[in-house]
mmCIF file of C-alpha atoms in Angstrom:
data_model
loop_
_atom_site.group_PDB
_atom_site.id
_atom_site.type_symbol
_atom_site.label_atom_id
_atom_site.label_comp_id
_atom_site.label_asym_id
_atom_site.label_seq_id
_atom_site.Cartn_x
_atom_site.Cartn_y
_atom_site.Cartn_z
ATOM 1 C CA MET S 1 97.090 2.101 -114.442
ATOM 2 C CA ASN S 2 99.967 4.066 -115.937
ATOM 3 C CA ASP S 3 101.480 6.910 -114.009
ATOM 4 C CA ILE S 4 101.414 10.264 -115.674
ATOM 5 C CA THR S 5 103.140 13.502 -114.720
ATOM 6 C CA ARG S 6 101.363 16.818 -114.820
ATOM 7 C CA SER S 7 102.570 20.218 -113.741
ATOM 8 C CA THR S 8 101.411 23.782 -113.619
ATOM 9 C CA THR S 9 102.543 27.133 -112.308
ATOM 10 C CA VAL S 10 100.702 29.051 -109.624
ATOM 11 C CA THR S 11 101.192 32.357 -107.826
ATOM 12 C CA VAL S 12 100.693 32.830 -104.105
ATOM 13 C CA GLN S 13 97.831 35.326 -103.983
ATOM 14 C CA ASN S 14 96.939 35.616 -100.325
ATOM 15 C CA PRO S 15 98.656 38.513 -98.531
ATOM 16 C CA GLN S 16 99.957 36.343 -95.702
ATOM 17 C CA GLY S 17 101.734 33.863 -97.951
ATOM 18 C CA LEU S 18 102.015 30.130 -97.308
ATOM 19 C CA HIS S 19 101.932 30.239 -93.525
ATOM 20 C CA ALA S 20 100.775 27.368 -91.340
ATOM 21 C CA ARG S 21 97.087 27.291 -92.239
ATOM 22 C CA PRO S 22 97.426 27.355 -96.048
ATOM 23 C CA ALA S 23 100.245 24.816 -95.731
ATOM 24 C CA ASP S 24 97.886 22.606 -93.732
ATOM 25 C CA LEU S 25 95.099 23.031 -96.308
ATOM 26 C CA LEU S 26 97.479 22.198 -99.148
ATOM 27 C CA ALA S 27 98.920 19.134 -97.439
ATOM 28 C CA ARG S 28 95.446 17.832 -96.578
ATOM 29 C CA ARG S 29 94.161 18.311 -100.121
ATOM 30 C CA ALA S 30 97.311 16.767 -101.607
ATOM 31 C CA SER S 31 96.996 13.760 -99.326
ATOM 32 C CA GLN S 32 93.637 12.932 -100.896
ATOM 33 C CA PHE S 33 95.425 11.893 -104.071
ATOM 34 C CA ASP S 34 97.565 8.868 -104.772
ATOM 35 C CA ALA S 35 99.949 10.887 -106.914
ATOM 36 C CA GLN S 36 103.292 11.991 -105.578
ATOM 37 C CA ILE S 37 103.100 15.775 -105.396
ATOM 38 C CA GLU S 38 105.871 18.341 -105.272
ATOM 39 C CA LEU S 39 105.760 22.091 -104.798
ATOM 40 C CA ILE S 40 108.809 23.752 -106.286
ATOM 41 C CA LYS S 41 110.117 27.247 -105.586
ATOM 42 C CA ASN S 42 113.304 28.378 -107.336
ATOM 43 C CA GLY S 43 114.395 24.795 -107.803
ATOM 44 C CA GLU S 44 113.752 23.884 -104.184
ATOM 45 C CA SER S 45 111.253 21.072 -103.897
ATOM 46 C CA ALA S 46 108.878 20.304 -101.041
ATOM 47 C CA ASP S 47 106.644 17.275 -100.592
ATOM 48 C CA GLY S 48 103.148 18.629 -101.201
ATOM 49 C CA LYS S 49 101.728 16.256 -98.599
ATOM 50 C CA SER S 50 103.985 17.527 -95.798
ATOM 51 C CA ILE S 51 103.005 20.699 -93.971
ATOM 52 C CA LEU S 52 106.519 20.901 -92.517
ATOM 53 C CA GLN S 53 108.116 20.778 -95.951
ATOM 54 C CA ILE S 54 105.658 23.262 -97.450
ATOM 55 C CA MET S 55 106.479 25.769 -94.708
ATOM 56 C CA THR S 56 110.180 25.530 -95.513
ATOM 57 C CA LEU S 57 109.427 27.222 -98.839
ATOM 58 C CA ALA S 58 108.502 30.471 -96.998
ATOM 59 C CA ALA S 59 106.469 31.471 -100.037
ATOM 60 C CA GLU S 60 105.285 35.065 -99.727
ATOM 61 C CA MET S 61 102.505 36.737 -101.688
ATOM 62 C CA GLY S 62 103.565 36.990 -105.320
ATOM 63 C CA THR S 63 105.837 33.952 -105.200
ATOM 64 C CA VAL S 64 105.568 31.735 -108.263
ATOM 65 C CA LEU S 65 105.565 28.019 -107.545
ATOM 66 C CA SER S 66 105.389 24.937 -109.714
ATOM 67 C CA ILE S 67 103.105 22.091 -108.765
ATOM 68 C CA ARG S 68 104.210 18.742 -110.147
ATOM 69 C CA ALA S 69 102.304 15.533 -109.651
ATOM 70 C CA THR S 70 103.133 12.007 -110.738
ATOM 71 C CA GLY S 71 100.590 9.218 -110.523
ATOM 72 C CA HIS S 72 97.397 7.994 -112.123
ATOM 73 C CA ASP S 73 95.449 10.918 -110.640
ATOM 74 C CA ALA S 74 98.118 13.560 -111.313
ATOM 75 C CA GLU S 75 95.836 15.639 -113.490
ATOM 76 C CA GLN S 76 93.130 15.931 -110.837
ATOM 77 C CA ALA S 77 95.706 16.574 -108.119
ATOM 78 C CA VAL S 78 97.313 19.474 -109.959
ATOM 79 C CA ALA S 79 93.918 20.981 -110.749
ATOM 80 C CA ALA S 80 92.725 20.688 -107.147
ATOM 81 C CA LEU S 81 95.837 22.314 -105.695
ATOM 82 C CA ALA S 82 95.895 25.075 -108.316
ATOM 83 C CA GLU S 83 92.309 25.857 -107.350
ATOM 84 C CA LEU S 84 93.357 26.314 -103.716
ATOM 85 C CA PHE S 85 96.020 28.827 -104.767
ATOM 86 C CA GLU S 86 93.531 30.653 -107.003
ATOM 87 C CA SER S 87 91.059 30.929 -104.150
ATOM 88 C CA GLY S 88 93.789 32.565 -102.032
ATOM 89 C CA PHE S 89 93.067 29.845 -99.468
ATOM 90 C CA ALA S 90 89.826 31.668 -98.773
ATOM 91 C CA GLU S 91 91.612 34.222 -96.685
ATOM 92 C CA ASN S 92 92.214 37.243 -98.886
ATOM 93 C CA GLY S 93 92.021 40.320 -96.736
ATOM 94 C CA ARG S 94 91.712 38.355 -93.528
ATOM 95 C CA SER S 95 93.680 39.702 -90.674
ATOM 96 C CA HIS S 96 94.220 36.350 -89.005
ATOM 97 C CA SER S 97 97.395 34.420 -89.492
ATOM 98 C CA MET Y 1 116.072 33.974 -90.264
ATOM 99 C CA LYS Y 2 117.754 32.343 -87.285
ATOM 100 C CA PHE Y 3 116.338 31.299 -83.918
ATOM 101 C CA ALA Y 4 118.438 34.022 -82.303
ATOM 102 C CA ASP Y 5 116.486 36.598 -84.339
ATOM 103 C CA PHE Y 6 113.184 35.838 -82.638
ATOM 104 C CA VAL Y 7 113.603 33.520 -79.642
ATOM 105 C CA SER Y 8 113.797 35.373 -76.360
ATOM 106 C CA THR Y 9 116.366 33.391 -74.380
ATOM 107 C CA PRO Y 10 115.091 34.364 -70.899
ATOM 108 C CA ALA Y 11 111.595 33.209 -71.925
ATOM 109 C CA ILE Y 12 112.640 29.648 -72.850
ATOM 110 C CA LYS Y 13 110.777 27.042 -70.753
ATOM 111 C CA ALA Y 14 112.497 23.664 -70.464
ATOM 112 C CA GLU Y 15 109.905 22.119 -68.170
ATOM 113 C CA LEU Y 16 106.399 23.293 -68.987
ATOM 114 C CA SER Y 17 104.105 22.583 -66.072
ATOM 115 C CA ALA Y 18 100.810 23.090 -67.920
ATOM 116 C CA ASP Y 19 99.054 19.955 -69.090
ATOM 117 C CA ASP Y 20 96.488 21.402 -71.462
ATOM 118 C CA LYS Y 21 96.477 23.531 -74.572
ATOM 119 C CA GLU Y 22 95.427 26.877 -73.123
ATOM 120 C CA GLY Y 23 97.662 26.314 -70.101
ATOM 121 C CA VAL Y 24 100.721 25.914 -72.310
ATOM 122 C CA VAL Y 25 99.875 29.040 -74.290
ATOM 123 C CA LYS Y 26 99.392 31.020 -71.061
ATOM 124 C CA GLU Y 27 102.648 29.719 -69.615
ATOM 125 C CA LEU Y 28 104.657 30.691 -72.681
ATOM 126 C CA VAL Y 29 102.999 34.118 -72.970
ATOM 127 C CA GLU Y 30 103.682 34.656 -69.275
ATOM 128 C CA ALA Y 31 107.339 33.770 -69.894
ATOM 129 C CA LEU Y 32 107.489 36.449 -72.581
ATOM 130 C CA VAL Y 33 105.969 38.950 -70.127
ATOM 131 C CA GLY Y 34 108.616 37.958 -67.581
ATOM 132 C CA ALA Y 35 111.326 38.436 -70.177
ATOM 133 C CA GLY Y 36 110.037 41.944 -70.894
ATOM 134 C CA GLN Y 37 109.113 41.083 -74.490
ATOM 135 C CA ILE Y 38 105.428 41.886 -74.125
ATOM 136 C CA LYS Y 39 103.545 44.126 -71.740
ATOM 137 C CA ALA Y 40 101.793 42.497 -68.799
ATOM 138 C CA ASP Y 41 98.467 44.148 -69.599
ATOM 139 C CA GLU Y 42 98.516 42.662 -73.110
ATOM 140 C CA ARG Y 43 98.881 39.072 -71.940
ATOM 141 C CA GLU Y 44 95.192 38.195 -71.857
ATOM 142 C CA GLY Y 45 94.500 39.692 -75.261
ATOM 143 C CA ILE Y 46 97.453 37.828 -76.727
ATOM 144 C CA VAL Y 47 96.430 34.496 -75.181
ATOM 145 C CA ALA Y 48 92.876 34.998 -76.489
ATOM 146 C CA ALA Y 49 94.168 35.828 -79.989
ATOM 147 C CA ILE Y 50 96.393 32.729 -80.045
ATOM 148 C CA MET Y 51 93.523 30.498 -78.884
ATOM 149 C CA LYS Y 52 91.265 32.046 -81.538
ATOM 150 C CA ARG Y 53 93.842 31.177 -84.174
ATOM 151 C CA GLU Y 54 93.911 27.594 -82.898
ATOM 152 C CA GLU Y 55 90.179 27.368 -83.525
ATOM 153 C CA LEU Y 56 90.834 27.828 -87.248
ATOM 154 C CA GLY Y 57 92.948 24.693 -87.166
ATOM 155 C CA SER Y 58 95.508 23.406 -84.729
ATOM 156 C CA THR Y 59 99.062 24.627 -85.156
ATOM 157 C CA GLY Y 60 100.150 21.211 -83.897
ATOM 158 C CA ILE Y 61 101.834 20.375 -87.185
ATOM 159 C CA GLY Y 62 102.877 16.837 -86.383
ATOM 160 C CA ARG Y 63 106.017 15.150 -85.060
ATOM 161 C CA GLY Y 64 105.179 16.394 -81.572
ATOM 162 C CA VAL Y 65 105.593 20.027 -82.583
ATOM 163 C CA ALA Y 66 103.248 23.016 -82.383
ATOM 164 C CA VAL Y 67 103.713 26.607 -83.469
ATOM 165 C CA PRO Y 68 100.963 28.568 -81.667
ATOM 166 C CA HIS Y 69 101.035 32.129 -82.963
ATOM 167 C CA THR Y 70 99.194 35.346 -83.590
ATOM 168 C CA LYS Y 71 99.659 38.796 -84.918
ATOM 169 C CA HIS Y 72 99.347 41.488 -82.316
ATOM 170 C CA PRO Y 73 99.683 45.255 -82.578
ATOM 171 C CA SER Y 74 101.450 45.507 -79.223
ATOM 172 C CA VAL Y 75 104.719 44.123 -80.628
ATOM 173 C CA ASP Y 76 106.862 46.042 -83.105
ATOM 174 C CA ARG Y 77 109.001 43.065 -84.064
ATOM 175 C CA LEU Y 78 108.609 39.316 -84.157
ATOM 176 C CA VAL Y 79 109.014 37.832 -80.681
ATOM 177 C CA GLY Y 80 108.914 34.210 -79.720
ATOM 178 C CA THR Y 81 109.910 31.550 -77.278
ATOM 179 C CA VAL Y 82 110.362 27.815 -77.007
ATOM 180 C CA GLY Y 83 108.813 25.422 -74.513
ATOM 181 C CA VAL Y 84 109.305 21.726 -73.915
ATOM 182 C CA SER Y 85 106.864 19.388 -72.185
ATOM 183 C CA SER Y 86 108.423 16.056 -71.297
ATOM 184 C CA ASP Y 87 105.023 14.364 -70.930
ATOM 185 C CA GLY Y 88 103.492 16.000 -73.970
ATOM 186 C CA VAL Y 89 100.203 17.889 -74.169
ATOM 187 C CA ASP Y 90 97.071 17.157 -76.183
ATOM 188 C CA PHE Y 91 97.054 19.997 -78.716
ATOM 189 C CA ASN Y 92 94.535 18.602 -81.244
ATOM 190 C CA SER Y 93 97.489 18.021 -83.530
ATOM 191 C CA LEU Y 94 97.013 17.270 -87.189
ATOM 192 C CA ASP Y 95 98.475 13.803 -86.653
ATOM 193 C CA GLY Y 96 96.739 13.247 -83.310
ATOM 194 C CA GLU Y 97 100.034 12.949 -81.417
ATOM 195 C CA LYS Y 98 100.738 14.770 -78.185
ATOM 196 C CA VAL Y 99 102.938 17.833 -78.491
ATOM 197 C CA GLN Y 100 106.267 18.144 -76.691
ATOM 198 C CA LEU Y 101 107.875 21.053 -78.537
ATOM 199 C CA PHE Y 102 106.272 24.475 -78.692
ATOM 200 C CA PHE Y 103 107.444 27.465 -80.688
ATOM 201 C CA LEU Y 104 105.208 30.406 -79.790
ATOM 202 C CA LEU Y 105 105.340 33.416 -82.101
ATOM 203 C CA ILE Y 106 103.840 36.899 -81.877
ATOM 204 C CA SER Y 107 104.324 39.133 -84.863
ATOM 205 C CA PRO Y 108 103.389 42.685 -85.792
ATOM 206 C CA PRO Y 109 100.327 42.731 -88.086
ATOM 207 C CA ASP Y 110 102.178 44.342 -90.977
ATOM 208 C CA ARG Y 111 105.070 41.890 -91.229
ATOM 209 C CA PRO Y 112 103.804 38.618 -92.749
ATOM 210 C CA GLY Y 113 107.205 37.981 -94.336
ATOM 211 C CA ASP Y 114 108.994 37.758 -90.984
ATOM 212 C CA HIS Y 115 106.411 35.305 -89.707
ATOM 213 C CA LEU Y 116 106.908 33.147 -92.820
ATOM 214 C CA ARG Y 117 110.674 33.195 -92.405
ATOM 215 C CA ALA Y 118 110.400 32.172 -88.757
ATOM 216 C CA LEU Y 119 108.114 29.272 -89.749
ATOM 217 C CA GLU Y 120 110.575 28.392 -92.493
ATOM 218 C CA ASN Y 121 113.439 28.250 -90.016
ATOM 219 C CA ILE Y 122 111.492 26.199 -87.484
ATOM 220 C CA SER Y 123 110.194 23.716 -90.036
ATOM 221 C CA ARG Y 124 113.566 23.381 -91.749
ATOM 222 C CA GLN Y 125 115.362 22.624 -88.502
ATOM 223 C CA LEU Y 126 112.644 20.236 -87.339
ATOM 224 C CA ARG Y 127 113.124 18.084 -90.415
ATOM 225 C CA ASP Y 128 116.272 16.935 -88.676
ATOM 226 C CA GLU Y 129 115.357 14.135 -86.326
ATOM 227 C CA THR Y 130 118.440 14.561 -84.190
ATOM 228 C CA PHE Y 131 117.596 18.189 -83.492
ATOM 229 C CA CYS Y 132 114.001 17.222 -82.666
ATOM 230 C CA ARG Y 133 115.039 14.409 -80.355
ATOM 231 C CA PHE Y 134 117.671 16.473 -78.523
ATOM 232 C CA LEU Y 135 115.193 19.313 -78.011
ATOM 233 C CA LYS Y 136 112.588 16.956 -76.562
ATOM 234 C CA GLN Y 137 115.209 15.559 -74.198
ATOM 235 C CA SER Y 138 116.351 18.992 -73.010
ATOM 236 C CA LYS Y 139 116.165 19.428 -69.270
ATOM 237 C CA THR Y 140 117.278 23.021 -68.881
ATOM 238 C CA ALA Y 141 116.806 26.303 -70.705
ATOM 239 C CA GLU Y 142 120.574 26.342 -71.242
ATOM 240 C CA ASP Y 143 120.376 23.001 -73.092
ATOM 241 C CA ILE Y 144 117.695 24.425 -75.364
ATOM 242 C CA GLN Y 145 119.612 27.620 -75.951
ATOM 243 C CA THR Y 146 122.700 25.623 -76.912
ATOM 244 C CA LEU Y 147 120.704 23.480 -79.345
ATOM 245 C CA LEU Y 148 119.158 26.565 -80.947
ATOM 246 C CA GLU Y 149 122.611 28.101 -81.324
ATOM 247 C CA GLU Y 150 123.933 24.921 -82.898
ATOM 248 C CA ALA Y 151 120.988 24.915 -85.279
ATOM 249 C CA ASP Y 152 121.671 28.568 -86.128
ATOM 250 C CA ASN Y 153 125.233 27.563 -86.940
ATOM 251 C CA ASN Y 154 123.932 24.929 -89.361
ATOM 252 C CA GLN Y 155 125.138 22.031 -87.305
ATOM 253 C CA PHE Y 156 121.991 20.023 -87.952
ATOM 254 C CA VAL Y 157 120.711 20.936 -91.392
ATOM 255 C CA SER Y 158 122.301 18.920 -94.133
#
């Protein structure tokens, strides 16, 4: 199957930003796809399947990130990750980190 | 943010004696009490808050590293410490590996940005395998302090 590349732009919506738990959720979701997935902030790219790399982005609430996926399931991967951002990682208003 | 901005040097533990998850958290919190970074009567609440956070998902992020943390109103700035366990401790890590390096963080509830920048610094430095390996091999708090200083001076990050 031919590899395709898909990308989209998302905004970090949860007040705590991309701390450890959202980074974990993202990396787990990303790992369910075959596509290679990057999260890009101001030109800096992180492997979307690596919690360690995602945390190096230090993305606070309001940060705009690009999600770029390359692979046969790139379209589904981008959609799935964008949905996580839109849901605010199910922690909007939570006090826990 | 640099390690020097949040790691309390007197609270660094080169030889953790605890061999389970809660024991490690207690030992590191106790070290921060001893270093005067947190009040003694807050220690139990802080340990409980950190363990509660772990229930949401382990902060054992892989590569033998964990970043147990919580927000707590008793601190007015981000405080943290580093602990090393030569044998490693089962921390329910995401990759199932035992954890040897611990970075424990306590941050004021209203400062999510500082917490993110501390995580950024830790994760950025830990991408360097040499830094990771040297830290795990550290035998004294002085060794760890020196490594953190070298990391702060960009001697590891390419």
